[in-house]
PDB file of C-alpha atoms in Angstrom:
ATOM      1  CA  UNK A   1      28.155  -2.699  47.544  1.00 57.00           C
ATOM      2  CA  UNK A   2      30.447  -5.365  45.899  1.00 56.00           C
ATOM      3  CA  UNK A   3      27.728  -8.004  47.203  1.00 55.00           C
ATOM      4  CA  UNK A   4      24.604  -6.133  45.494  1.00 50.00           C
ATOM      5  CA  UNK A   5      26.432  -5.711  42.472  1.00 55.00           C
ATOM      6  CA  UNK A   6      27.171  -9.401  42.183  1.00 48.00           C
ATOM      7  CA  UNK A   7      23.633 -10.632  43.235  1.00 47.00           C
ATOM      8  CA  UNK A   8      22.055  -7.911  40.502  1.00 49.00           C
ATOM      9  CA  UNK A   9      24.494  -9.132  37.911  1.00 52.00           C
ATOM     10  CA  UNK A  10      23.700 -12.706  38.566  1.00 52.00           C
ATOM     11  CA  UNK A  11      20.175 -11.981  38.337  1.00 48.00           C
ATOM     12  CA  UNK A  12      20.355 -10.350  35.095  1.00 44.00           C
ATOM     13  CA  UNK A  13      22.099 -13.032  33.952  1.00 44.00           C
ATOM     14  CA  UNK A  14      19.851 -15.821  34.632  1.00 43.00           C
ATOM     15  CA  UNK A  15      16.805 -13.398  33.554  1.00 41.00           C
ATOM     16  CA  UNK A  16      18.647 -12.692  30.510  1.00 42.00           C
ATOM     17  CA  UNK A  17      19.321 -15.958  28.596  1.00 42.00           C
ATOM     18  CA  UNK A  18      15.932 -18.138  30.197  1.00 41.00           C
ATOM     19  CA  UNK A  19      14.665 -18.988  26.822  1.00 44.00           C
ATOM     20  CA  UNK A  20      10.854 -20.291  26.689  1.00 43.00           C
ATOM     21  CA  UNK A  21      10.200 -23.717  24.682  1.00 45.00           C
ATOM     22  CA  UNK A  22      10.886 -23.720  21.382  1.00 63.00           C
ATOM     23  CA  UNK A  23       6.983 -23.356  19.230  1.00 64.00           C
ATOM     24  CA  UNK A  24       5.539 -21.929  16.487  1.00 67.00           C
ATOM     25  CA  UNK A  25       3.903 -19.027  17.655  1.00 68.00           C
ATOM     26  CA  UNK A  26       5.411 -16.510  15.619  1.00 62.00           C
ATOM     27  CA  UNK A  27       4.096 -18.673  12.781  1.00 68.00           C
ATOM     28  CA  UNK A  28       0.699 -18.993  14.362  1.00 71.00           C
ATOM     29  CA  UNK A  29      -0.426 -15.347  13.796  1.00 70.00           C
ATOM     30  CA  UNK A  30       0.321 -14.815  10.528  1.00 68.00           C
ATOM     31  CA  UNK A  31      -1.398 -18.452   9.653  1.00 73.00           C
ATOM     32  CA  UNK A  32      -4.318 -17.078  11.374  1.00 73.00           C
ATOM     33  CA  UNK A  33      -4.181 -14.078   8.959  1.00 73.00           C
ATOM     34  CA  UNK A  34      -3.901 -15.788   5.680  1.00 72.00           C
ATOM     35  CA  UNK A  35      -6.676 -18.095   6.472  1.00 69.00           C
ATOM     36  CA  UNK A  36      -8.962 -14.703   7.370  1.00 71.00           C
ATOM     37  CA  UNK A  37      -8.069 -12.993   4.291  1.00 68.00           C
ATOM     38  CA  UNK A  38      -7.943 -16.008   1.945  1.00 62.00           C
ATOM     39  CA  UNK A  39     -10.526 -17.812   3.631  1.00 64.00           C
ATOM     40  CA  UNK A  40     -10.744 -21.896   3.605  1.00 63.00           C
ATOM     41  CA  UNK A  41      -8.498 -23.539   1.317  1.00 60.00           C
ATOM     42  CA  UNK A  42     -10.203 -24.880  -1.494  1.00 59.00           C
ATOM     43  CA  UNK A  43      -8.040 -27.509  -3.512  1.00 55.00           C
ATOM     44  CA  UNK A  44      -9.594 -26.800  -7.066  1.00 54.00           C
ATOM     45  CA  UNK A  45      -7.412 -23.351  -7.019  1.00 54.00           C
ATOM     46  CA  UNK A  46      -4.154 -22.992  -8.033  1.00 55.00           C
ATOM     47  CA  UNK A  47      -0.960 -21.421  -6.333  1.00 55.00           C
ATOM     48  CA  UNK A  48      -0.739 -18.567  -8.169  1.00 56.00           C
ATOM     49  CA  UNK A  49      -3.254 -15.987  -6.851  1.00 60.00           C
ATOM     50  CA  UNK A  50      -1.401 -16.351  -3.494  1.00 58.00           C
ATOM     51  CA  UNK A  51       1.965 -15.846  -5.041  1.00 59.00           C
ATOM     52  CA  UNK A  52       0.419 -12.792  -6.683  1.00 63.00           C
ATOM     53  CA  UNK A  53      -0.433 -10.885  -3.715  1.00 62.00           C
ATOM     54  CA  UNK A  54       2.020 -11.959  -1.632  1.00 60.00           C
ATOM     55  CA  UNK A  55       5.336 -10.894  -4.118  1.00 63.00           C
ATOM     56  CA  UNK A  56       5.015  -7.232  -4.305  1.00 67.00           C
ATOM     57  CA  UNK A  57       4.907  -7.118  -0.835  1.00 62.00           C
ATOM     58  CA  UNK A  58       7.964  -9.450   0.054  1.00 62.00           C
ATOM     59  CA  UNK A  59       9.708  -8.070  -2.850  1.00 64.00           C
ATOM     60  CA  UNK A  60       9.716  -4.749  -1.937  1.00 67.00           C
ATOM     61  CA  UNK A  61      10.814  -5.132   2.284  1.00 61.00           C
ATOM     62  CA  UNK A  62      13.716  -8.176   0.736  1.00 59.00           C
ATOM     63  CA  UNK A  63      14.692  -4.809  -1.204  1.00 62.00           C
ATOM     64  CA  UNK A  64      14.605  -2.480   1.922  1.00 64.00           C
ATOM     65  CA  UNK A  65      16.189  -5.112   4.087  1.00 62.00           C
ATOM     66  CA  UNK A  66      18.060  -6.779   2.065  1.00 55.00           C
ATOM     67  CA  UNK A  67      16.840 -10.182   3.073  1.00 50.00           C
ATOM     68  CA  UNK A  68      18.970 -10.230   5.900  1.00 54.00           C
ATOM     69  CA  UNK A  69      18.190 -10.089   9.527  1.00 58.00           C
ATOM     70  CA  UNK A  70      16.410  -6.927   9.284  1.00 58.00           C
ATOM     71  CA  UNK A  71      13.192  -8.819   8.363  1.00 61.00           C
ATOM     72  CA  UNK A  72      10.450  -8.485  10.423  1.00 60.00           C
ATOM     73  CA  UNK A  73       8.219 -11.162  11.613  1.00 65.00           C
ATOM     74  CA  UNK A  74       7.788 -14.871  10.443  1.00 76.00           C
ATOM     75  CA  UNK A  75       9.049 -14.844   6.154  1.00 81.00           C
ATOM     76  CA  UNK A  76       7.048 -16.387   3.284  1.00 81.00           C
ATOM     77  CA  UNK A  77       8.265 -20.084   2.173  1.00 86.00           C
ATOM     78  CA  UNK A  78       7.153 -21.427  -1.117  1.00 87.00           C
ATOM     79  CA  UNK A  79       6.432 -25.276  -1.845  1.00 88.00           C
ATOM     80  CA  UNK A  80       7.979 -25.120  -5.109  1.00 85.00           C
ATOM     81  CA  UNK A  81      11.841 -25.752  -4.517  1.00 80.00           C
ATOM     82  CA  UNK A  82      13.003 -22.413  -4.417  1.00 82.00           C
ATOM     83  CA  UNK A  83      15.699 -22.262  -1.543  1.00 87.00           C
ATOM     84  CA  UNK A  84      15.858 -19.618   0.966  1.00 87.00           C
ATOM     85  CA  UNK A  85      19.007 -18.764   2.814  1.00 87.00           C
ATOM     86  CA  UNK A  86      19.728 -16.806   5.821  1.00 86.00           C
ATOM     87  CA  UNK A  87      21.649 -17.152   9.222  1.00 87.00           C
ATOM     88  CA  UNK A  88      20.465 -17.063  12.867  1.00 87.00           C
ATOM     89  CA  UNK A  89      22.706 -14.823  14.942  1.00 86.00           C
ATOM     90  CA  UNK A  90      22.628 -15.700  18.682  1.00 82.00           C
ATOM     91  CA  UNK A  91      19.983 -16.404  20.520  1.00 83.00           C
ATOM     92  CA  UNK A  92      17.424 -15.342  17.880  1.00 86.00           C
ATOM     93  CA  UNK A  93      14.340 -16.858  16.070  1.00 87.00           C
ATOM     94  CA  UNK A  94      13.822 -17.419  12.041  1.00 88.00           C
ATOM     95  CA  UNK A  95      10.366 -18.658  11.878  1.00 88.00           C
ATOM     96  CA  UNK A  96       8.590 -19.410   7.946  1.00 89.00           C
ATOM     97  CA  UNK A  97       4.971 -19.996   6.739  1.00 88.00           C
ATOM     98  CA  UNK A  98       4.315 -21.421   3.681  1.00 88.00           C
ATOM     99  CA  UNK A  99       0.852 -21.526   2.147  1.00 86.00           C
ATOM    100  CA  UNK A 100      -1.700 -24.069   2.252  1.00 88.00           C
ATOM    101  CA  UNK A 101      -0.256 -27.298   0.868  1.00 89.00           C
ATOM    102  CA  UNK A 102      -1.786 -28.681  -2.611  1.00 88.00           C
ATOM    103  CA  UNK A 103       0.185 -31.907  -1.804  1.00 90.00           C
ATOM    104  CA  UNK A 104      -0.202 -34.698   0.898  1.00 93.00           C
ATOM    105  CA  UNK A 105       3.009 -35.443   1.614  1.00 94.00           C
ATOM    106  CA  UNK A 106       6.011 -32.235   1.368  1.00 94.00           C
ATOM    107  CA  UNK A 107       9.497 -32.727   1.964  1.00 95.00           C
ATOM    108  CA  UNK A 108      11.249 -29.751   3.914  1.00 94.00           C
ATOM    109  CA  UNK A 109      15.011 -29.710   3.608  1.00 94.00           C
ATOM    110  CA  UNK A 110      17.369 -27.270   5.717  1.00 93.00           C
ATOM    111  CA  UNK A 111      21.076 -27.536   5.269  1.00 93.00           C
ATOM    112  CA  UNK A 112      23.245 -25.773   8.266  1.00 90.00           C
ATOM    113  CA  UNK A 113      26.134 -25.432   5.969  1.00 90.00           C
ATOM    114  CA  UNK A 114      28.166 -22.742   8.392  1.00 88.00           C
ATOM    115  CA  UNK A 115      28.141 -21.683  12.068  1.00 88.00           C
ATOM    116  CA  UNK A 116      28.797 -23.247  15.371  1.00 89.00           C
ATOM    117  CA  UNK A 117      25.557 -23.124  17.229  1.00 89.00           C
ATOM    118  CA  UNK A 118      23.136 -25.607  18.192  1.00 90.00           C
ATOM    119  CA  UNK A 119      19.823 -24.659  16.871  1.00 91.00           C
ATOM    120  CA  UNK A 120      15.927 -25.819  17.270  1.00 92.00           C
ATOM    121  CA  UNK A 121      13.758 -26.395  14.712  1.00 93.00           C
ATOM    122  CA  UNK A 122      10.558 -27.200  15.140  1.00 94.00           C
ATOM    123  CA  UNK A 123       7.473 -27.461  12.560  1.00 93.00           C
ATOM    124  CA  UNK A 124       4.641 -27.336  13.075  1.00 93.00           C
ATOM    125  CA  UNK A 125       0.378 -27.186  10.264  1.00 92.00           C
ATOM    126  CA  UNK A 126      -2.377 -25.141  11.010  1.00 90.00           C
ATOM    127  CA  UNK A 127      -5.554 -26.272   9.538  1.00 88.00           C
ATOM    128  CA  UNK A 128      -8.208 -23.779   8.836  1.00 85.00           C
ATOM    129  CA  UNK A 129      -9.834 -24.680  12.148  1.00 86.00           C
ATOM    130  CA  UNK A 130      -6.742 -22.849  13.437  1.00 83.00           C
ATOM    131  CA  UNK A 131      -5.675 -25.516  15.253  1.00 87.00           C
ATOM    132  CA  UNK A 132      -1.991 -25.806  15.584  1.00 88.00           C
ATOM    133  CA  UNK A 133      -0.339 -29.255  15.460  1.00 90.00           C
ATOM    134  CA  UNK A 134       3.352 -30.219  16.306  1.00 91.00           C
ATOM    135  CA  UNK A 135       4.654 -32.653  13.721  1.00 93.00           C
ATOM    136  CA  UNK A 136       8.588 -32.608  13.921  1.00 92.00           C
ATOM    137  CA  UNK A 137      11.594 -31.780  16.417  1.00 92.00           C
ATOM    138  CA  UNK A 138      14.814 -31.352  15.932  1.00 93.00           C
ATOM    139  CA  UNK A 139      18.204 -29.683  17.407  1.00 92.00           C
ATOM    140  CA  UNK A 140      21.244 -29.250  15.092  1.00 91.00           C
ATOM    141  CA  UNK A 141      24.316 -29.965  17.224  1.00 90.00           C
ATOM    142  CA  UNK A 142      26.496 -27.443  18.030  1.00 88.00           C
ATOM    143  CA  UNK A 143      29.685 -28.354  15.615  1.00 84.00           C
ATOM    144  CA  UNK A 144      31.139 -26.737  12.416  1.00 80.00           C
ATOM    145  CA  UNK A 145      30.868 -29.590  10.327  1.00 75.00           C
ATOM    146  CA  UNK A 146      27.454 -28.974   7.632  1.00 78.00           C
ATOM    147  CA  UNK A 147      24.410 -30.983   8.255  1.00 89.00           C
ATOM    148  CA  UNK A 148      21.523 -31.425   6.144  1.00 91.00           C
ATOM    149  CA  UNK A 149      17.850 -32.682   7.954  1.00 93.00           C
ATOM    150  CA  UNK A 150      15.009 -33.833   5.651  1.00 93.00           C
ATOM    151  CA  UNK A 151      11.934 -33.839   6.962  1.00 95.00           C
ATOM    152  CA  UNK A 152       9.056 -35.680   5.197  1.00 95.00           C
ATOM    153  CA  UNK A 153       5.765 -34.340   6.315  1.00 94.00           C
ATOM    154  CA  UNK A 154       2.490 -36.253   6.002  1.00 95.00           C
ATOM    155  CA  UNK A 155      -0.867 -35.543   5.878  1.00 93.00           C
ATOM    156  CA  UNK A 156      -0.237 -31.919   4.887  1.00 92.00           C
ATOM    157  CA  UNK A 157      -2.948 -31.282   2.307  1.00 90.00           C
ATOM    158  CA  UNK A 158      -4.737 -27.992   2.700  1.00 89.00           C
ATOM    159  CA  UNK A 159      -2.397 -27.017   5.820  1.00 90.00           C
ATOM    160  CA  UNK A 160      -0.201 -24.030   6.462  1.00 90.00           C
ATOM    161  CA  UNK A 161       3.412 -25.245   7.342  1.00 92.00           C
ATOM    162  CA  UNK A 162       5.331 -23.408  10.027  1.00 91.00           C
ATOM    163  CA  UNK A 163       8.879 -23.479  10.653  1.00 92.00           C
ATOM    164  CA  UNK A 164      10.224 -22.175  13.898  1.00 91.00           C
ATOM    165  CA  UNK A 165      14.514 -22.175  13.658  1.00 91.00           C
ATOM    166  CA  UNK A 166      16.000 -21.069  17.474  1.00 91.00           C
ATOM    167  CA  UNK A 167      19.562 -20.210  17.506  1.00 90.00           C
ATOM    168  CA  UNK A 168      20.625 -21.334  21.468  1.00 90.00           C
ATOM    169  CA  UNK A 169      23.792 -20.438  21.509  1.00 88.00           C
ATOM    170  CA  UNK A 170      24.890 -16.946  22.334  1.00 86.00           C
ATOM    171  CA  UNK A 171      27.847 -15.767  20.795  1.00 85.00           C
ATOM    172  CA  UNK A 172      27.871 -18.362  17.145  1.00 89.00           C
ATOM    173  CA  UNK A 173      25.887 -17.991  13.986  1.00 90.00           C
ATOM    174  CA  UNK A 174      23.915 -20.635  12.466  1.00 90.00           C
ATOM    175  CA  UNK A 175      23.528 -20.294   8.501  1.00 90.00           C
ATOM    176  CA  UNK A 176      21.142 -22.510   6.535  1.00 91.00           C
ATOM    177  CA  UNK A 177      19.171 -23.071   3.601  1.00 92.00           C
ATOM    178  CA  UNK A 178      15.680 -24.117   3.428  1.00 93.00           C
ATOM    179  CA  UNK A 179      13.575 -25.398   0.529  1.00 92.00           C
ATOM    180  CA  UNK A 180      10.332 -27.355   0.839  1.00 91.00           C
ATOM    181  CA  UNK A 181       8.601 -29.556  -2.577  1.00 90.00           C
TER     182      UNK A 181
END
């Protein structure tokens, strides 16, 4: 009996905390959506429509959840600046999607400026093809000391930007800020 426990307890381990690659698929389907409803991205338009449809909305479930971990699904990022903070508890995923960018190049910043864990970030464009592209990797080392990545993206005009954050470790927090101009 003492055998079977073990052997079902080591199996629910190693089924447990088996974590798939680190991607932006979260990201993926709600790119897909904006591009249906807001159809191809035409650079003569200007940001605000988007932001006008998309605040009550946001506004209202930051309200109900308190922009904490309670949010569901991947979070709106603006390319304007504006910081957004949060923190990753264990083994969880933060994934954002900003709109499609009026800019060539953007600069994404995320500062891990508490927490212990070592966390994934990966980002990744859509086009409105729908075809998904990789463009940066990176894993924040698993130390208490603040870190701040900038990644300079290229090529970026008329793309959605997703970022996919992946806290691996299972019992430390990872809090950051993100902005992206």
């Amino acid at each position: 009996m003492k055998k079977l426990i073990l052997v079902f307890s080591i199996a629910l381990f190693a089924f447990t905390f088996t974590a798939g690659a680190q991607n932006c698929n979260q990201g993926e389907k709600l790119a897909k959506a904006a591009w249906q409803k807001y159809g191809p991205w035409k650079p003569n338009i200007t940001l605000n429509p988007f932001k006008a449809s998309i605040k009550p909305i946001k506004n209202t479930w930051n309200w109900i959840a308190s922009n904490g971990g309670a949010n569901i699904g991947p979070r709106y990022l603006e390319i304007d600046g504006s910081k957004e903070n949060g923190s990753i508890t264990g083994q969880t995923k933060r994934t954002f999607v900003t709109h499609p960018s009026f800019n060539d190049n953007v600069k994404l910043t995320i500062n891990k400026y508490d927490g212990k864990a070592k966390t994934g970030v990966v980002i990744c464009v859509q086009g409105k093809d729908g075809v998904t592209t990789q463009k940066e990797s990176y894993i924040f080392p698993n130390d208490k000391n603040g870190k701040v990545k900038t990644f300079n993206l290229r090529n970026v005009k008329g793309k959605i930007i997703i970022v996919s954050m992946k806290n691996q470790s299972v019992g430390n927090k990872f809090k950051y800020r993100i902005d992206a101009e």
